[in-house]
Amino acid sequence: MNCFNHPQINAIGICKCCSKGLCRECAADLGEGLACAGKHEKQVEAMNMIIAKNAKAYAAAPKNMLIAPIFCVFMGVLFASFGFFSKRGPFDLVFILGVGFVVFGIVSYIRNRAIFSDADNN
């Protein structure tokens, strides 16, 4: 591959933003990728920041996968208890809503485990 701007010179890499071949004169090495010097440096720095933040969020995701299901189950038990001990018992809308929260919490937990166990296996 040759440099996009200097076709007679071999490229040392490609710009992370535009994917054009770059020679030493045209490349700006940003540590985590090359950029067209004076043209795409800010975009590549932004891409590197986004990738780093996403990696951090993805690393924390397995620890955080329980928060929503636990909240749903807790609220479901709370609503179901309140509805069950009301005048209408298990036919009260609040009880049915609570059961729905519990079911949703359990399904969310199972789905989260499946997603993250698949990601760990890849």
GROMACS .gro file of N, CA and C in nm, residues 9-91:
model
  249
    9ILE      N    1   0.556   0.678  -0.234
    9ILE     CA    2   0.614   0.637  -0.106
    9ILE      C    3   0.525   0.528  -0.043
   10ASN      N    4   0.590   0.426   0.013
   10ASN     CA    5   0.517   0.320   0.083
   10ASN      C    6   0.452   0.376   0.209
   11ALA      N    7   0.332   0.329   0.236
   11ALA     CA    8   0.260   0.371   0.357
   11ALA      C    9   0.313   0.292   0.477
   12ILE      N   10   0.314   0.358   0.594
   12ILE     CA   11   0.354   0.290   0.718
   12ILE      C   12   0.231   0.243   0.795
   13GLY      N   13   0.114   0.290   0.756
   13GLY     CA   14  -0.010   0.251   0.823
   13GLY      C   15  -0.126   0.324   0.760
   14ILE      N   16  -0.243   0.308   0.823
   14ILE     CA   17  -0.362   0.374   0.772
   14ILE      C   18  -0.420   0.466   0.879
   15CYS      N   19  -0.488   0.570   0.834
   15CYS     CA   20  -0.555   0.663   0.925
   15CYS      C   21  -0.673   0.590   0.988
   16LYS      N   22  -0.685   0.603   1.119
   16LYS     CA   23  -0.794   0.536   1.191
   16LYS      C   24  -0.930   0.599   1.159
   17CYS      N   25  -0.929   0.721   1.109
   17CYS     CA   26  -1.053   0.791   1.078
   17CYS      C   27  -1.100   0.765   0.935
   18CYS      N   28  -1.010   0.785   0.837
   18CYS     CA   29  -1.052   0.776   0.697
   18CYS      C   30  -1.000   0.653   0.625
   19SER      N   31  -0.915   0.575   0.690
   19SER     CA   32  -0.860   0.449   0.636
   19SER      C   33  -0.774   0.468   0.511
   20LYS      N   34  -0.713   0.584   0.497
   20LYS     CA   35  -0.621   0.607   0.385
   20LYS      C   36  -0.480   0.572   0.429
   21GLY      N   37  -0.400   0.523   0.335
   21GLY     CA   38  -0.261   0.491   0.363
   21GLY      C   39  -0.181   0.618   0.390
   22LEU      N   40  -0.090   0.610   0.487
   22LEU     CA   41  -0.010   0.727   0.526
   22LEU      C   42   0.138   0.692   0.531
   23CYS      N   43   0.221   0.784   0.482
   23CYS     CA   44   0.366   0.771   0.496
   23CYS      C   45   0.407   0.840   0.626
   24ARG      N   46   0.536   0.833   0.658
   24ARG     CA   47   0.583   0.896   0.783
   24ARG      C   48   0.555   1.045   0.787
   25GLU      N   49   0.563   1.111   0.673
   25GLU     CA   50   0.543   1.255   0.666
   25GLU      C   51   0.396   1.294   0.690
   26CYS      N   52   0.304   1.210   0.645
   26CYS     CA   53   0.161   1.241   0.654
   26CYS      C   54   0.095   1.188   0.781
   27ALA      N   55   0.162   1.099   0.853
   27ALA     CA   56   0.100   1.033   0.968
   27ALA      C   57   0.130   1.107   1.098
   28ALA      N   58   0.032   1.110   1.183
   28ALA     CA   59   0.048   1.158   1.321
   28ALA      C   60   0.020   1.038   1.410
   29ASP      N   61   0.123   0.992   1.483
   29ASP     CA   62   0.108   0.876   1.571
   29ASP      C   63   0.050   0.924   1.703
   30LEU      N   64  -0.070   0.879   1.735
   30LEU     CA   65  -0.139   0.920   1.857
   30LEU      C   66  -0.128   0.815   1.967
   31GLY      N   67  -0.042   0.718   1.949
   31GLY     CA   68  -0.024   0.614   2.049
   31GLY      C   69  -0.116   0.496   2.030
   32GLU      N   70  -0.240   0.522   2.000
   32GLU     CA   71  -0.338   0.414   1.980
   32GLU      C   72  -0.400   0.424   1.843
   33GLY      N   73  -0.319   0.459   1.746
   33GLY     CA   74  -0.366   0.468   1.609
   33GLY      C   75  -0.304   0.586   1.538
   34LEU      N   76  -0.299   0.575   1.407
   34LEU     CA   77  -0.246   0.683   1.324
   34LEU      C   78  -0.361   0.771   1.276
   35ALA      N   79  -0.327   0.898   1.249
   35ALA     CA   80  -0.424   0.992   1.195
   35ALA      C   81  -0.356   1.074   1.087
   36CYS      N   82  -0.433   1.126   0.995
   36CYS     CA   83  -0.379   1.220   0.897
   36CYS      C   84  -0.332   1.343   0.973
   37ALA      N   85  -0.204   1.375   0.960
   37ALA     CA   86  -0.146   1.488   1.034
   37ALA      C   87  -0.218   1.617   0.999
   38GLY      N   88  -0.262   1.689   1.102
   38GLY     CA   89  -0.328   1.816   1.084
   38GLY      C   90  -0.471   1.808   1.034
   39LYS      N   91  -0.524   1.686   1.015
   39LYS     CA   92  -0.658   1.674   0.959
   39LYS      C   93  -0.753   1.592   1.048
   40HIS      N   94  -0.711   1.474   1.089
   40HIS     CA   95  -0.801   1.384   1.163
   40HIS      C   96  -0.754   1.355   1.305
   41GLU      N   97  -0.663   1.431   1.357
   41GLU     CA   98  -0.610   1.402   1.491
   41GLU      C   99  -0.719   1.410   1.599
   42LYS      N  100  -0.802   1.512   1.594
   42LYS     CA  101  -0.907   1.526   1.696
   42LYS      C  102  -1.010   1.413   1.685
   43GLN      N  103  -1.045   1.374   1.564
   43GLN     CA  104  -1.142   1.266   1.546
   43GLN      C  105  -1.086   1.134   1.599
   44VAL      N  106  -0.958   1.106   1.572
   44VAL     CA  107  -0.899   0.981   1.619
   44VAL      C  108  -0.886   0.982   1.771
   45GLU      N  109  -0.850   1.097   1.829
   45GLU     CA  110  -0.846   1.106   1.976
   45GLU      C  111  -0.983   1.082   2.036
   46ALA      N  112  -1.087   1.136   1.972
   46ALA     CA  113  -1.224   1.113   2.019
   46ALA      C  114  -1.261   0.966   2.006
   47MET      N  115  -1.222   0.902   1.897
   47MET     CA  116  -1.250   0.758   1.878
   47MET      C  117  -1.179   0.677   1.986
   48ASN      N  118  -1.055   0.712   2.015
   48ASN     CA  119  -0.979   0.640   2.119
   48ASN      C  120  -1.045   0.657   2.256
   49MET      N  121  -1.095   0.778   2.285
   49MET     CA  122  -1.162   0.803   2.413
   49MET      C  123  -1.291   0.721   2.422
   50ILE      N  124  -1.367   0.717   2.313
   50ILE     CA  125  -1.492   0.640   2.311
   50ILE      C  126  -1.463   0.492   2.333
   51ILE      N  127  -1.362   0.441   2.266
   51ILE     CA  128  -1.326   0.299   2.280
   51ILE      C  129  -1.285   0.270   2.424
   52ALA      N  130  -1.205   0.358   2.484
   52ALA     CA  131  -1.160   0.337   2.623
   52ALA      C  132  -1.278   0.340   2.720
   53LYS      N  133  -1.369   0.435   2.701
   53LYS     CA  134  -1.486   0.443   2.790
   53LYS      C  135  -1.578   0.323   2.773
   54ASN      N  136  -1.596   0.278   2.649
   54ASN     CA  137  -1.679   0.160   2.625
   54ASN      C  138  -1.617   0.036   2.686
   55ALA      N  139  -1.486   0.024   2.678
   55ALA     CA  140  -1.419  -0.091   2.738
   55ALA      C  141  -1.438  -0.091   2.889
   56LYS      N  142  -1.430   0.026   2.950
   56LYS     CA  143  -1.450   0.037   3.094
   56LYS      C  144  -1.595   0.002   3.132
   57ALA      N  145  -1.690   0.053   3.056
   57ALA     CA  146  -1.831   0.023   3.083
   57ALA      C  147  -1.861  -0.125   3.063
   58TYR      N  148  -1.804  -0.184   2.959
   58TYR     CA  149  -1.827  -0.325   2.933
   58TYR      C  150  -1.766  -0.412   3.042
   59ALA      N  151  -1.651  -0.371   3.093
   59ALA     CA  152  -1.587  -0.446   3.202
   59ALA      C  153  -1.672  -0.442   3.329
   60ALA      N  154  -1.742  -0.331   3.352
   60ALA     CA  155  -1.824  -0.316   3.471
   60ALA      C  156  -1.962  -0.381   3.455
   61ALA      N  157  -2.003  -0.410   3.335
   61ALA     CA  158  -2.138  -0.460   3.309
   61ALA      C  159  -2.172  -0.589   3.383
   62PRO      N  160  -2.083  -0.689   3.388
   62PRO     CA  161  -2.121  -0.811   3.461
   62PRO      C  162  -2.151  -0.785   3.609
   63LYS      N  163  -2.082  -0.689   3.669
   63LYS     CA  164  -2.108  -0.656   3.809
   63LYS      C  165  -2.242  -0.585   3.825
   64ASN      N  166  -2.279  -0.509   3.724
   64ASN     CA  167  -2.401  -0.429   3.731
   64ASN      C  168  -2.524  -0.500   3.676
   65MET      N  169  -2.507  -0.621   3.624
   65MET     CA  170  -2.620  -0.688   3.560
   65MET      C  171  -2.729  -0.728   3.659
   66LEU      N  172  -2.701  -0.726   3.788
   66LEU     CA  173  -2.800  -0.766   3.887
   66LEU      C  174  -2.886  -0.651   3.938
   67ILE      N  175  -2.844  -0.528   3.915
   67ILE     CA  176  -2.913  -0.413   3.975
   67ILE      C  177  -3.059  -0.406   3.930
   68ALA      N  178  -3.084  -0.407   3.800
   68ALA     CA  179  -3.223  -0.395   3.751
   68ALA      C  180  -3.308  -0.516   3.789
   69PRO      N  181  -3.259  -0.641   3.772
   69PRO     CA  182  -3.344  -0.753   3.813
   69PRO      C  183  -3.375  -0.754   3.962
   70ILE      N  184  -3.279  -0.720   4.045
   70ILE     CA  185  -3.305  -0.716   4.190
   70ILE      C  186  -3.408  -0.609   4.222
   71PHE      N  187  -3.396  -0.493   4.159
   71PHE     CA  188  -3.493  -0.386   4.181
   71PHE      C  189  -3.633  -0.431   4.138
   72CYS      N  190  -3.643  -0.494   4.022
   72CYS     CA  191  -3.773  -0.540   3.973
   72CYS      C  192  -3.835  -0.644   4.066
   73VAL      N  193  -3.755  -0.739   4.112
   73VAL     CA  194  -3.807  -0.842   4.203
   73VAL      C  195  -3.849  -0.778   4.335
   74PHE      N  196  -3.768  -0.686   4.387
   74PHE     CA  197  -3.802  -0.618   4.513
   74PHE      C  198  -3.934  -0.543   4.499
   75MET      N  199  -3.947  -0.464   4.393
   75MET     CA  200  -4.070  -0.387   4.373
   75MET      C  201  -4.188  -0.482   4.349
   76GLY      N  202  -4.163  -0.592   4.279
   76GLY     CA  203  -4.270  -0.689   4.255
   76GLY      C  204  -4.320  -0.751   4.384
   77VAL      N  205  -4.227  -0.789   4.472
   77VAL     CA  206  -4.267  -0.847   4.601
   77VAL      C  207  -4.343  -0.744   4.682
   78LEU      N  208  -4.297  -0.620   4.678
   78LEU     CA  209  -4.363  -0.512   4.752
   78LEU      C  210  -4.506  -0.492   4.700
   79PHE      N  211  -4.521  -0.478   4.568
   79PHE     CA  212  -4.655  -0.459   4.511
   79PHE      C  213  -4.743  -0.582   4.534
   80ALA      N  214  -4.688  -0.701   4.511
   80ALA     CA  215  -4.767  -0.823   4.527
   80ALA      C  216  -4.814  -0.839   4.671
   81SER      N  217  -4.727  -0.809   4.766
   81SER     CA  218  -4.766  -0.819   4.907
   81SER      C  219  -4.877  -0.720   4.940
   82PHE      N  220  -4.858  -0.597   4.895
   82PHE     CA  221  -4.960  -0.495   4.920
   82PHE      C  222  -5.092  -0.534   4.855
   83GLY      N  223  -5.087  -0.581   4.731
   83GLY     CA  224  -5.209  -0.620   4.661
   83GLY      C  225  -5.274  -0.744   4.721
   84PHE      N  226  -5.194  -0.839   4.763
   84PHE     CA  227  -5.247  -0.964   4.817
   84PHE      C  228  -5.323  -0.940   4.947
   85PHE      N  229  -5.271  -0.847   5.029
   85PHE     CA  230  -5.335  -0.821   5.158
   85PHE      C  231  -5.440  -0.710   5.150
   86SER      N  232  -5.475  -0.670   5.028
   86SER     CA  233  -5.582  -0.571   5.012
   86SER      C  234  -5.716  -0.644   5.015
   87LYS      N  235  -5.824  -0.570   4.995
   87LYS     CA  236  -5.959  -0.627   5.002
   87LYS      C  237  -5.984  -0.734   4.895
   88ARG      N  238  -5.926  -0.716   4.775
   88ARG     CA  239  -5.955  -0.807   4.664
   88ARG      C  240  -5.856  -0.923   4.656
   89GLY      N  241  -5.752  -0.922   4.733
   89GLY     CA  242  -5.657  -1.033   4.737
   89GLY      C  243  -5.581  -1.049   4.606
   90PRO      N  244  -5.563  -1.173   4.559
   90PRO     CA  245  -5.483  -1.197   4.439
   90PRO      C  246  -5.546  -1.147   4.310
   91PHE      N  247  -5.670  -1.095   4.317
   91PHE     CA  248  -5.734  -1.042   4.198
   91PHE      C  249  -5.717  -0.890   4.188
   0.00000   0.00000   0.00000
